[in-house]
Coordinates of C-alpha atoms (C1' of nucleotides) in Angstrom, one line a residue:
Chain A
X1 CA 155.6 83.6 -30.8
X2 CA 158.4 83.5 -33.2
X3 CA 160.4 86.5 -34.6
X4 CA 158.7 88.9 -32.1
X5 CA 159.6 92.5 -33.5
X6 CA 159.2 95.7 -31.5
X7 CA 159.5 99.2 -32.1
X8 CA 160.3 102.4 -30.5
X9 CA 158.7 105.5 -32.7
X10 CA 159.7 108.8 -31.3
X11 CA 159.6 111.9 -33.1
X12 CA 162.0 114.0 -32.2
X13 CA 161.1 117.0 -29.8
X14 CA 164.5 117.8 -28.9
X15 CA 164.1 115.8 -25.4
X16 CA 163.5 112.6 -24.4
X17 CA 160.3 112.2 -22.3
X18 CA 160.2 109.5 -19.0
X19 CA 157.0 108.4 -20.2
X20 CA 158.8 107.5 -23.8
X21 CA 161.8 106.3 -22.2
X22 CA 159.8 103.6 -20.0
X23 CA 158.0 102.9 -23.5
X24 CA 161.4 102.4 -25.0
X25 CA 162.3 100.0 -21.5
X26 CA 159.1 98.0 -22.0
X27 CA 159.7 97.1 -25.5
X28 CA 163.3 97.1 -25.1
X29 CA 162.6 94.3 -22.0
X30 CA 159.9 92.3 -24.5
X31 CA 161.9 92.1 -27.1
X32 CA 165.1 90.9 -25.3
X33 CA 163.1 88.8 -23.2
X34 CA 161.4 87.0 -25.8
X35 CA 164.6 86.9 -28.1
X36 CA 163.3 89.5 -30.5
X37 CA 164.5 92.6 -32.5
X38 CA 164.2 95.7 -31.0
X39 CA 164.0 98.8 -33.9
X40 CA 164.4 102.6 -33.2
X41 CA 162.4 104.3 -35.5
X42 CA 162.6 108.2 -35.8
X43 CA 159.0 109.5 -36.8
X44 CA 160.6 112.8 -38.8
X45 CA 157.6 113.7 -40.7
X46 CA 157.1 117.0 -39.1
X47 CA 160.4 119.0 -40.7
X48 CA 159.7 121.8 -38.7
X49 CA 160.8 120.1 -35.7
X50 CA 163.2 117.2 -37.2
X51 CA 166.8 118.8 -36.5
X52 CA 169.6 116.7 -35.9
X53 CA 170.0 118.0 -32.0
X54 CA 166.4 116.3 -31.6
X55 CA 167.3 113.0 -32.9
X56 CA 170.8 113.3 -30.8
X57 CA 168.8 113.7 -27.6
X58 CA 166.7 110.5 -28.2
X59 CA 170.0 108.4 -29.0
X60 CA 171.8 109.8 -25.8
X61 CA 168.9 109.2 -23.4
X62 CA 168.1 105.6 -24.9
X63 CA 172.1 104.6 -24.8
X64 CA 171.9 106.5 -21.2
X65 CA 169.3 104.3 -19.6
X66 CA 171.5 101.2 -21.0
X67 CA 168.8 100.6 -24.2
X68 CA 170.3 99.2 -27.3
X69 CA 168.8 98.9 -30.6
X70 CA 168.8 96.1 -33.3
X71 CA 168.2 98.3 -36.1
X72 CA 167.8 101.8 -36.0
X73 CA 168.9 104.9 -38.5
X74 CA 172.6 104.9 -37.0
X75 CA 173.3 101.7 -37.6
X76 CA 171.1 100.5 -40.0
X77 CA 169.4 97.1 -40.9
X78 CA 166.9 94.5 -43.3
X79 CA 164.0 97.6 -43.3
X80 CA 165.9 100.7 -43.7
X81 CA 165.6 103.5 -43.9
X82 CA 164.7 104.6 -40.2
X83 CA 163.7 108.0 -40.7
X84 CA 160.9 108.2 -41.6
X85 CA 161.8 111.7 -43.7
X86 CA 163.7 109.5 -46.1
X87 CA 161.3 106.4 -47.1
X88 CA 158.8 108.9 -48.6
X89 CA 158.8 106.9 -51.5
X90 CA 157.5 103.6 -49.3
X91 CA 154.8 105.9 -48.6
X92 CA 154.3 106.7 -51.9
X93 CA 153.9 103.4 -53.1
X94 CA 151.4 102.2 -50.3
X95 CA 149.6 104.9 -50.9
X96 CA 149.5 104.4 -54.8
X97 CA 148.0 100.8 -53.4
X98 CA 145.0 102.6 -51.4
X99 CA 144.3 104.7 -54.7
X100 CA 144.2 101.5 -57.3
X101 CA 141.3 100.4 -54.5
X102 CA 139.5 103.1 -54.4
X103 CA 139.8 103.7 -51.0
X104 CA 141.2 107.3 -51.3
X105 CA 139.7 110.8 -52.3
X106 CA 141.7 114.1 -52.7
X107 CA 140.4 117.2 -51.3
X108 CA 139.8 120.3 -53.0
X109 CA 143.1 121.8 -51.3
X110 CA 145.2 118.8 -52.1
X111 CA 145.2 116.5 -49.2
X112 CA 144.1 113.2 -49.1
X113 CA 142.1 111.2 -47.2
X114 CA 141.1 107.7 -46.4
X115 CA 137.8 106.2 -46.5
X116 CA 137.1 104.5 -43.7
X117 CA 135.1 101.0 -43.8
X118 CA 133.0 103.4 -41.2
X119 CA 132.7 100.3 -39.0
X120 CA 133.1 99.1 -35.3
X121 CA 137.1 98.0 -34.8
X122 CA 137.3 95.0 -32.3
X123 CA 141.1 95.5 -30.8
X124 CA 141.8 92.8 -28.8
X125 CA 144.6 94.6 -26.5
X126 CA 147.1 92.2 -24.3
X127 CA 146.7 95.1 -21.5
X128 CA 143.3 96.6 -21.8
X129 CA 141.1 93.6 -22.9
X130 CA 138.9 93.5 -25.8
X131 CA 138.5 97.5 -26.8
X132 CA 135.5 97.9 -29.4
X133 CA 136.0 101.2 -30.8
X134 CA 133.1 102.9 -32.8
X135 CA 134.6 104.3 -36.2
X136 CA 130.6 104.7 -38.1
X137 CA 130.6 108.3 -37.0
X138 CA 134.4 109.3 -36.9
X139 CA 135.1 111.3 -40.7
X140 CA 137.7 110.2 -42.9
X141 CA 141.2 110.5 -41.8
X142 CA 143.4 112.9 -43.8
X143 CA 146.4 110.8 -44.7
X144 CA 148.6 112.8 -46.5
X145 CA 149.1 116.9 -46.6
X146 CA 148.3 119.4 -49.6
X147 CA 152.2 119.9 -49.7
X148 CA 152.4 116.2 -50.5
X149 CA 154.2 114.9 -46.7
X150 CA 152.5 112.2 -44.7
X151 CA 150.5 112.1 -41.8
X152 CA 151.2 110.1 -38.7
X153 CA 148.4 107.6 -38.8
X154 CA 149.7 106.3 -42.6
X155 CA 153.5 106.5 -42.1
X156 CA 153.1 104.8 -38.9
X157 CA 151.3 101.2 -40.3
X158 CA 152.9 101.5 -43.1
X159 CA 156.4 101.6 -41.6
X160 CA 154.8 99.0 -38.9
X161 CA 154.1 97.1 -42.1
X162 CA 157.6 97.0 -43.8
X163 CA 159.4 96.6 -40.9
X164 CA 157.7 93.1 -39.7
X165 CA 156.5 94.7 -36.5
X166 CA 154.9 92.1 -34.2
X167 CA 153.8 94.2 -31.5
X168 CA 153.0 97.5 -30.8
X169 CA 153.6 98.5 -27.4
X170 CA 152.9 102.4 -26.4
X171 CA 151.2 104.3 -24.3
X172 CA 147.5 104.2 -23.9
X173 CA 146.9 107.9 -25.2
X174 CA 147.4 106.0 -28.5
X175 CA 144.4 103.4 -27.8
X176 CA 141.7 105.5 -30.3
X177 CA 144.6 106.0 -33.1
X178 CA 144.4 102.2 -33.0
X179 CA 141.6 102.2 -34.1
X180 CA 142.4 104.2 -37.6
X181 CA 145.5 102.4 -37.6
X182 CA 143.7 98.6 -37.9
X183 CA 141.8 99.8 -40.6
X184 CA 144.6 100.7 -42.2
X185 CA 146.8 97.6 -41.8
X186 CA 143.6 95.8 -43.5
X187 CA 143.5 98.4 -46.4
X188 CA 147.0 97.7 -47.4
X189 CA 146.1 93.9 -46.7
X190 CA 148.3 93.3 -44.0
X191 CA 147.5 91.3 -40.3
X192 CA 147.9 94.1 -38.0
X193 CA 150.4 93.2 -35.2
X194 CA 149.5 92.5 -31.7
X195 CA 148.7 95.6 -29.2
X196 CA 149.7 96.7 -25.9
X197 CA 148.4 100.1 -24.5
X198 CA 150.1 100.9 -21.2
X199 CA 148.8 103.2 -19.0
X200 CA 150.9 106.5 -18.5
X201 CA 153.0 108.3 -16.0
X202 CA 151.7 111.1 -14.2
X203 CA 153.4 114.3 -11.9
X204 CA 152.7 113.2 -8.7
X205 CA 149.4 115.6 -8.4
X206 CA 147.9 113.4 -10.6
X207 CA 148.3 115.8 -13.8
X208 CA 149.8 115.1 -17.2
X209 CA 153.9 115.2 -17.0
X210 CA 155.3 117.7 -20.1
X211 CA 157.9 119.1 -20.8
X212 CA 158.3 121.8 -18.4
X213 CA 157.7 119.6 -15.2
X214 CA 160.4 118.9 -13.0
X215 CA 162.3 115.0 -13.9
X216 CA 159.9 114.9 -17.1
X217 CA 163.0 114.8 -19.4
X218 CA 165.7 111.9 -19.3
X219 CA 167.5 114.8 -19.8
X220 CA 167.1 116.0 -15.6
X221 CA 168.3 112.8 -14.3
X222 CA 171.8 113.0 -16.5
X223 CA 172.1 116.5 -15.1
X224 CA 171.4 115.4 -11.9
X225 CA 174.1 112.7 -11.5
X226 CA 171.5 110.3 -11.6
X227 CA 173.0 106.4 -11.9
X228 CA 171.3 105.0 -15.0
X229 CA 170.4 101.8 -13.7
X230 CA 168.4 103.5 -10.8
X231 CA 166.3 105.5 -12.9
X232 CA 165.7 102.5 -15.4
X233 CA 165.0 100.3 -12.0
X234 CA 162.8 103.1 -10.7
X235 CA 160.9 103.3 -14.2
X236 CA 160.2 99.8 -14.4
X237 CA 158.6 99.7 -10.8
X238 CA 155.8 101.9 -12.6
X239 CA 153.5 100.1 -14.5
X240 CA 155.4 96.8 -14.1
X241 CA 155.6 94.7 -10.8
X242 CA 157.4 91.2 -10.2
X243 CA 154.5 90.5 -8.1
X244 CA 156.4 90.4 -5.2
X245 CA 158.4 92.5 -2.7
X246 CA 161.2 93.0 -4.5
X247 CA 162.2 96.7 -5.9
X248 CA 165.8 97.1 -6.4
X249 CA 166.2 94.8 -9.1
X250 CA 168.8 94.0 -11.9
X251 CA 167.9 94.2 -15.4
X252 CA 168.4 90.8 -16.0
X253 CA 165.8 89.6 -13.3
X254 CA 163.5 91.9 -14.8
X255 CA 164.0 90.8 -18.1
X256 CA 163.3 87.1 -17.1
X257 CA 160.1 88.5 -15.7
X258 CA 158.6 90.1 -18.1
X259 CA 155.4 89.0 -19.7
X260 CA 151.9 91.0 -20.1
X261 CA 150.8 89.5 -16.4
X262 CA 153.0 91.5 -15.0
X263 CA 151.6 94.8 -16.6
X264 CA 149.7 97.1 -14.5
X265 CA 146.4 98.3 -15.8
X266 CA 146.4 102.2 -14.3
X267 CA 148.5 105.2 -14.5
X268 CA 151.2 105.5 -12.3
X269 CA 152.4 109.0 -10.4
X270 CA 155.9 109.6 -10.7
X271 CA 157.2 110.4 -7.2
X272 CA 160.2 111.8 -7.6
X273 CA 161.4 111.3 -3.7
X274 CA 161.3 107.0 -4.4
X275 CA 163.5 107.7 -7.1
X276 CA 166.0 109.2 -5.2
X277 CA 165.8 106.9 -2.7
X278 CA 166.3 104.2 -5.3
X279 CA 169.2 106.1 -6.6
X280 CA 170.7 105.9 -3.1
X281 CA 170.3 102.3 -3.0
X282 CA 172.8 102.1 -6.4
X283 CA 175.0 104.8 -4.9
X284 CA 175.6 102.8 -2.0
X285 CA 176.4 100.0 -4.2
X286 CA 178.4 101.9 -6.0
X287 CA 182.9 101.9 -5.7
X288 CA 184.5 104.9 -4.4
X289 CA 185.7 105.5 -7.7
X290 CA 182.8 105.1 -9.5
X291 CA 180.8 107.6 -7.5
X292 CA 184.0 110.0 -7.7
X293 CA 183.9 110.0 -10.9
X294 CA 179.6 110.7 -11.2
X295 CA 180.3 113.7 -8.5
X296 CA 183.4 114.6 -10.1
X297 CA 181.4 115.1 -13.5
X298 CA 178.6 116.8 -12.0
X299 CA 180.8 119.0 -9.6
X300 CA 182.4 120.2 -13.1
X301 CA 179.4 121.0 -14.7
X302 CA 177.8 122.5 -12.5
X303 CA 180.3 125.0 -11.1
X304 CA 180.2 126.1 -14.8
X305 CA 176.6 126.7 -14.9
X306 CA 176.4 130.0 -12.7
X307 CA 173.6 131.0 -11.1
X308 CA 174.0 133.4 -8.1
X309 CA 170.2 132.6 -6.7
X310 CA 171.1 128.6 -6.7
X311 CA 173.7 128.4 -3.4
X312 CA 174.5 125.3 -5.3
X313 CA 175.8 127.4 -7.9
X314 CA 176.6 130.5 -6.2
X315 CA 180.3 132.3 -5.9
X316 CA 181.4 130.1 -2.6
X317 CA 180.8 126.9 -4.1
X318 CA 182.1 127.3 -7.8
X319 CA 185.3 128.1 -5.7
X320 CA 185.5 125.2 -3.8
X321 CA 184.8 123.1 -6.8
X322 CA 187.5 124.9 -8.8
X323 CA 190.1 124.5 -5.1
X324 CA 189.3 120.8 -5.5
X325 CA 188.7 119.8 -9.2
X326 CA 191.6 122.0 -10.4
X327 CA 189.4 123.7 -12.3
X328 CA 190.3 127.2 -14.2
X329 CA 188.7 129.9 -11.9
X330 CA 186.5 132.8 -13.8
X331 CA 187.5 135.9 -12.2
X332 CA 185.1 136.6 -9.6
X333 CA 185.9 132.8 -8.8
X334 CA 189.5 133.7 -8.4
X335 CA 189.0 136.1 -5.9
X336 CA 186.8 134.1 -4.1
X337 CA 189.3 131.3 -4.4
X338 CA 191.8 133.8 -2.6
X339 CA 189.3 134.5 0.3
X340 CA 188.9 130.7 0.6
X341 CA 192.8 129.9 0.9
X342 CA 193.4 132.7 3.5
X343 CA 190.5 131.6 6.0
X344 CA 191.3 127.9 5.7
X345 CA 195.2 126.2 6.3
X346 CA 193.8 123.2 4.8
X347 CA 192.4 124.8 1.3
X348 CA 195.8 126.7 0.8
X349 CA 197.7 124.0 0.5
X350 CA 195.2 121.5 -1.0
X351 CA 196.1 117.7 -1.2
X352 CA 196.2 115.9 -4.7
X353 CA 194.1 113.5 -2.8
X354 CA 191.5 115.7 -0.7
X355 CA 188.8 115.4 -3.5
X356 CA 189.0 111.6 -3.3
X357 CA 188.7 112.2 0.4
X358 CA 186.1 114.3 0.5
X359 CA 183.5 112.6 -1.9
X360 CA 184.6 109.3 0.5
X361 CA 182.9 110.9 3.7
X362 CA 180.1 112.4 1.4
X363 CA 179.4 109.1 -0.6
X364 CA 177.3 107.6 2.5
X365 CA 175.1 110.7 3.1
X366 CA 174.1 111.4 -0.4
X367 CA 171.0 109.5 -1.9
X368 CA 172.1 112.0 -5.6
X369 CA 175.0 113.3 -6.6
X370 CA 174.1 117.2 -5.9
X371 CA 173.6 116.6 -2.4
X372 CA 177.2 116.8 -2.2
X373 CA 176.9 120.5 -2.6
X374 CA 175.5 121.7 0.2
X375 CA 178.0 119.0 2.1
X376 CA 180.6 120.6 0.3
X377 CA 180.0 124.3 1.3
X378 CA 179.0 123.5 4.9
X379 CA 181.9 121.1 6.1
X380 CA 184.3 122.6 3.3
X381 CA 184.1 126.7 3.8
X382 CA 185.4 127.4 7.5
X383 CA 183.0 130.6 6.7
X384 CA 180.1 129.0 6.9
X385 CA 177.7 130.7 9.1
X386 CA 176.7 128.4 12.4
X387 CA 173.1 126.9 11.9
X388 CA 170.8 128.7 14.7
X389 CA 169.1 125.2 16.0
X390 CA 172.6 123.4 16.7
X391 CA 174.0 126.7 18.2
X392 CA 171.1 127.0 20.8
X393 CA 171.9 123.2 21.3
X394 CA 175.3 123.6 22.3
X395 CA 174.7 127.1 24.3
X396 CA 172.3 125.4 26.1
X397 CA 175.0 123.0 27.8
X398 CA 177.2 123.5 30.9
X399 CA 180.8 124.5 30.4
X400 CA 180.7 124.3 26.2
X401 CA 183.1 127.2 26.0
X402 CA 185.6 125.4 28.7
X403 CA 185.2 122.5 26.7
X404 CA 185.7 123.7 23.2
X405 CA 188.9 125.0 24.2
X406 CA 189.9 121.9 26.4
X407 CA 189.6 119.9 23.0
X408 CA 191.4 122.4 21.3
X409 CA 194.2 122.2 23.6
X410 CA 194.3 118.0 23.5
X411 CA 194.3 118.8 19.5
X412 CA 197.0 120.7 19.7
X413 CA 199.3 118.7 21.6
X414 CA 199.1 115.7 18.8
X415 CA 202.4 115.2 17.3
X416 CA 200.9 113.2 14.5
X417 CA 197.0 113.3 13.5
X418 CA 195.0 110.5 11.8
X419 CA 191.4 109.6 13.0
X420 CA 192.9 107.9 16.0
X421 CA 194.7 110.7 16.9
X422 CA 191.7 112.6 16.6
X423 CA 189.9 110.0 18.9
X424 CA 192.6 109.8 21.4
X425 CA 192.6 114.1 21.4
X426 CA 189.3 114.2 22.5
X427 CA 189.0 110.7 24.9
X428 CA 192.0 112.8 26.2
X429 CA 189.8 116.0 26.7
X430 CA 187.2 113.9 28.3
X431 CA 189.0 112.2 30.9
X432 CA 190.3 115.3 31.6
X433 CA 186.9 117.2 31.8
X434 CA 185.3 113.9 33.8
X435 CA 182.8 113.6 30.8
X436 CA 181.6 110.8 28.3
X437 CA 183.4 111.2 25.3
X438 CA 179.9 111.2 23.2
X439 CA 179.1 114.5 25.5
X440 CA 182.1 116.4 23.5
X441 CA 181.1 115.1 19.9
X442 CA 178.2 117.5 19.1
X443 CA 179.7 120.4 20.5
X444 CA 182.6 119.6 18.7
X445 CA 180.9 119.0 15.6
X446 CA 178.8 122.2 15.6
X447 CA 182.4 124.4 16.5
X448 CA 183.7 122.6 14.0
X449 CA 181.4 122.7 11.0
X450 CA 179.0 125.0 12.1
X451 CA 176.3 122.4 12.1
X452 CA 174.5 119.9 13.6
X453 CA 174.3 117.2 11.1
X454 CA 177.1 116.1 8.6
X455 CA 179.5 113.1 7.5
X456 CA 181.3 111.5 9.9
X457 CA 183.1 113.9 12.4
X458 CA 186.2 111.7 13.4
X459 CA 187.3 110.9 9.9
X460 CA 185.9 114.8 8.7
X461 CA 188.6 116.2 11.1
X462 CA 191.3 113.5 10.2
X463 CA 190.8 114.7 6.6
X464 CA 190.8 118.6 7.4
X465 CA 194.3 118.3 9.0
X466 CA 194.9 119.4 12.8
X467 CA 195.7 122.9 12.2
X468 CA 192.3 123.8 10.4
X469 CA 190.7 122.0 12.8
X470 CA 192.1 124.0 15.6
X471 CA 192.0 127.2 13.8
X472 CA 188.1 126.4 13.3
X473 CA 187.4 125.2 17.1
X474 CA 189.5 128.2 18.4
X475 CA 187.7 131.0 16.3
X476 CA 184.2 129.0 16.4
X477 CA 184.6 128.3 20.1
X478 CA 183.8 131.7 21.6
X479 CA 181.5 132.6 19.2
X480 CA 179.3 129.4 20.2
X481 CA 179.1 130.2 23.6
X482 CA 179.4 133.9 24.2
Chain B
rG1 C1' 130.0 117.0 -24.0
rA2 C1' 130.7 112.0 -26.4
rC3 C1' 133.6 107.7 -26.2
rC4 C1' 137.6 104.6 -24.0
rU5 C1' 140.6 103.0 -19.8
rC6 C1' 141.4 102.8 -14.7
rU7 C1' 140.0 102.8 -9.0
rU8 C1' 143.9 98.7 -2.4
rC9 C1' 147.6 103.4 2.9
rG10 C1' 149.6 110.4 0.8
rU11 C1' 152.6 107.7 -3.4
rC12 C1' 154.3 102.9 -6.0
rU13 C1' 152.4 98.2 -5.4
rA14 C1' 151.1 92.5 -3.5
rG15 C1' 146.3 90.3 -3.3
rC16 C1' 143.2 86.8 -8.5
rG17 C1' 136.0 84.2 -2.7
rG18 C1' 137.6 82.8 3.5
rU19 C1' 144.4 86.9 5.0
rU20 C1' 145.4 89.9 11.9
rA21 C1' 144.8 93.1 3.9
rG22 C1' 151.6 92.1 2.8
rG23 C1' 156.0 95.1 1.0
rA24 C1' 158.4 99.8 -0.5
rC25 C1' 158.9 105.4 -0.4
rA26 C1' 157.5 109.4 2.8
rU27 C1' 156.0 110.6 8.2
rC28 C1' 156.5 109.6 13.5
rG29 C1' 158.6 106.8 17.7
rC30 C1' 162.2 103.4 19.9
rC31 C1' 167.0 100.9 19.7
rC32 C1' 172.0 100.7 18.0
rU33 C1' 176.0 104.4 18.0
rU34 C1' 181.9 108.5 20.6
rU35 C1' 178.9 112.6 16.6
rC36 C1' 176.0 112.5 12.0
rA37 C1' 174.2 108.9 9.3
rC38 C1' 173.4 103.8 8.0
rG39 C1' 171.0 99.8 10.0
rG40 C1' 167.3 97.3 13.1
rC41 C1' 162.5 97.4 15.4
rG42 C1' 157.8 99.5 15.7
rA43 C1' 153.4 102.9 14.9
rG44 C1' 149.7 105.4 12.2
rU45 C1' 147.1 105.9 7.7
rG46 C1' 144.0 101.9 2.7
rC47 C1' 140.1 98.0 -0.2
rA48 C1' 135.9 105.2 -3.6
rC49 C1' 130.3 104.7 -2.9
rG50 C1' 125.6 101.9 -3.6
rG51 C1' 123.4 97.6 -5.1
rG52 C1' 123.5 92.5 -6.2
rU53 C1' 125.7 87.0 -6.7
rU54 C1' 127.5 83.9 -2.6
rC55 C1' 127.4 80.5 3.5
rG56 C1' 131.1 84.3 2.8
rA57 C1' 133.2 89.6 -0.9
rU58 C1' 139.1 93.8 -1.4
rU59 C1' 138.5 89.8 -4.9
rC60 C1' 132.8 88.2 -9.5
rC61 C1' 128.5 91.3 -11.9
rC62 C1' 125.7 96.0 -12.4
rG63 C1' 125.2 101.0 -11.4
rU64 C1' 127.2 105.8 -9.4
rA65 C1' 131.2 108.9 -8.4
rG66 C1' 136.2 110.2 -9.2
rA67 C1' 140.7 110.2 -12.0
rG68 C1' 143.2 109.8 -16.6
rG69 C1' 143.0 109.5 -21.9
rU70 C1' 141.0 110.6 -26.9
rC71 C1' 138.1 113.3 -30.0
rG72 C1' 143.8 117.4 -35.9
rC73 C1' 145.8 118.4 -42.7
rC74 C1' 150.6 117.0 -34.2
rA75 C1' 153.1 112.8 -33.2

RNA sequence: GACCUCUUCGUCUAGCGGUUAGGACAUCGCCCUUUCACGGCGAGUGCACGGGUUCGAUUCCCGUAGAGGUCGCCA
């Protein structure tokens, strides 16, 4: 197979679809795997819907996922143009071709339509086997408009025709188009190229994925603080398998494997809790600075997208973010700002460093970057109400209350206070109180942080400073216990 | 409705005539641990159904059912 030549064809709907993008990533991975051309080709012929915002959102979520093209309308190349809205006179001209053969008729309106050899089309498809698709009783296809612009079917092969395309890899709602387009490609006396129909992406109840469904857009997963690579890994794992255990792969392993054989034949459901998980997997790969700076992006953004019914978005939060990002405060934020410095030592006299510090203790516990919010507000805002579960925990213990404020007292007798401080503060308590120092953690956790669950409580409290971290146990204590 | 494609745990998948049907996500349990996690170990749940072919079918063939797709002067 020499000079294999593929082709990504969107038209631009002003998003980028996961179901496109994985077409994009399967020809994208055939053509670099095979040492081919890979050509983005913008399919404009609807001007209603062509605006340049459209074709910007298919650029950013290709170049997002990591895909590079060989030829494309920004940077050009041997077949240009590569919108189709400017190579109306290619269409034109083939279509002149059809005409001198008698193979087109004009309608009374205008438009103008093929005649179809009315036969049975054999496609011989590298995914779906030998497809025979009846065209005896289908009616001629309409292959250009009264108002003299193009229909899909006709701009498509002809396109596929001047650009050398080798093979034509799409989804398989395209398998009957194939059909008109063969006949097509024989009209206009060209070998048609080589097909592969691959079977689509689903929501995970089985239904279509548009545009309104959750993670259907590339869009979500840049909003989301989503690390490329995992989504491309995660979107590769559907439809494609290396035929052996292995899921967290790198591009360049999938790349060597990737042939037809390893294809799946049936649609896939997108389950949108594997790719998180998979995201975790590259966030725990990640550096400390690379996921500060994902978090730090998303933290920005997303305290600027208020929305008082998300608690990710709510008053509290866009405060913090603003405390730690050095953010400019709206008003309402300012105040709440205010509120926040006056309950908590350690936020009125914020660290240049404690965002770094903070996203460090996060980083383990989040599998995608906005988990980081809830972490944020519940170890961050002294406020934050107790949860009821970890309360009745604690209340259900001998002597919590004479504990709390045994480890308050070891806490405040540190000169210094570093985690081993902290450590030696409460092995101190527990010697003292003739308890196992994993007896003192929870409570101290849940007077602390008003929860049960969290980031890593030794290094939490090294980080919050010893004064907050009284303050907190001291006015937390009681409440816990009374 | 017609036509096309598909059918292994809830989901993604390995399997290409003989396997205790493997892995992953999710779920549950145990262990590890100073807390929370991570991690480790383990459990449960699956070959859609009915016929063939065969010494033997998850695997091959034919039906049935189900799912998805397509039937435009959208792409």
């Amino acid at each position: 197979m020499t000079n294999v030549r593929v082709r990504f064809a969107p038209s631009p709907t002003g998003y980028l679809h996961v179901g496109g993008a994985r077409t994009a990533l399967f020809n994208w991975l055939y053509a670099r795997r095979n040492g081919g051309v890979f050509v983005l080709r913008v399919e404009d012929t609807d001007a209603a819907r062509n605006t340049p915002e459209a074709v910007a959102a298919i650029y950013s979520g290709l170049k997002w996922l990591g895909l590079d093209w060989d030829e494309g309308p920004d940077c050009g190349g041997p077949h240009g143009p590569y919108l189709q809205s400017e190579r109306q006179h290619l269409y034109d001209a083939a279509l002149a071709k059809l005409e001198a053969k008698g193979l087109t008729y004009v309608e009374e309106n205008g438009a103008v339509r093929f005649r179809s050899p009315r036969e049975t089309v054999v496609l011989p498809d590298r995914i779906c086997g030998e497809v025979k698709i009846d065209r005896s009783k289908e009616p001629d296809m309409t292959i250009r408009r009264p108002d003299g612009s193009y229909i899909f079917h006709f701009v498509n092969v002809v396109d596929d025709i001047d650009m050398r395309i080798t093979h034509v890899i799409r989804g398989e709602d395209h398998i009957f188009n194939t059909g008109k387009h063969i006949e097509l490609f024989r009209a206009l006396d060209a070998e048609p190229p080589e097909y592969a129909h691959i079977p689509l992406i689903l929501n995970d109840d089985g239904s279509k994925m548009s545009k309104r469904d959750q993670g259907a857009a590339v869009g979500y997963y840049v909003d989301n603080g989503f690390v490329p690579a995992a989504v491309r890994n995660y979107l590769c794992l559907l439809g494609w398998s290396p035929k052996d255990d292995r899921e967290v792969m790198a591009l360049e392993e999938i790349q060597a494997l990737f042939d037809w054989e390893h294809l799946n034949h049936s649609n896939a459901r997108f389950d949108m809790e594997k790719c998180r998980w998979m995201n975790g997997e590259y966030v725990k790969a990640q550096s400390a600075e690379e996921f500060a700076r994902d978090a730090e992006a998303w933290l920005r953004g997303s305290a600027s997208a208020v929305d008082e019914e998300d608690p990710r978005h709510g008053v509290s939060f866009r405060a913090l973010v603003r405390l730690l990002t050095g953010g400019e405060p709206s008003e309402d934020e300012a105040t709440e700002v205010l509120r926040l410095k006056s309950a908590s030592p350690l936020l009125a006299n914020p660290g240049s460093g404690l965002l770094a510090g903070v996203l460090g203790l996060i980083k383990p516990k989040v599998r995608v970057v906005p988990e980081i919010a809830e972490h944020l507000v519940m170890q961050f805002d002294p406020r934050s109400p107790v949860a009821m579960d970890a309360q009745a925990k604690v209340m259900g213990q001998a002597d919590a209350g004479s504990r709390l404020a045994c480890l308050a007292g070891h806490f405040e007798a540190m000169v210094h206070w570093n985690a081993d401080h902290v450590q030696e503060g409460v092995a101190g308590a527990a010697k003292e109180l003739g308890v196992k120092v994993g007896a003192l953690m929870f409570p101290l956790r849940v007077a602390v942080t008003g929860q049960g669950h969290g980031v890593d409580l030794v290094p939490l409290l090294a980080l919050l400073g010893k004064e907050e971290t009284v303050q907190r146990l001291r006015h937390r204590g009681p409440l816990l216990t009374a």
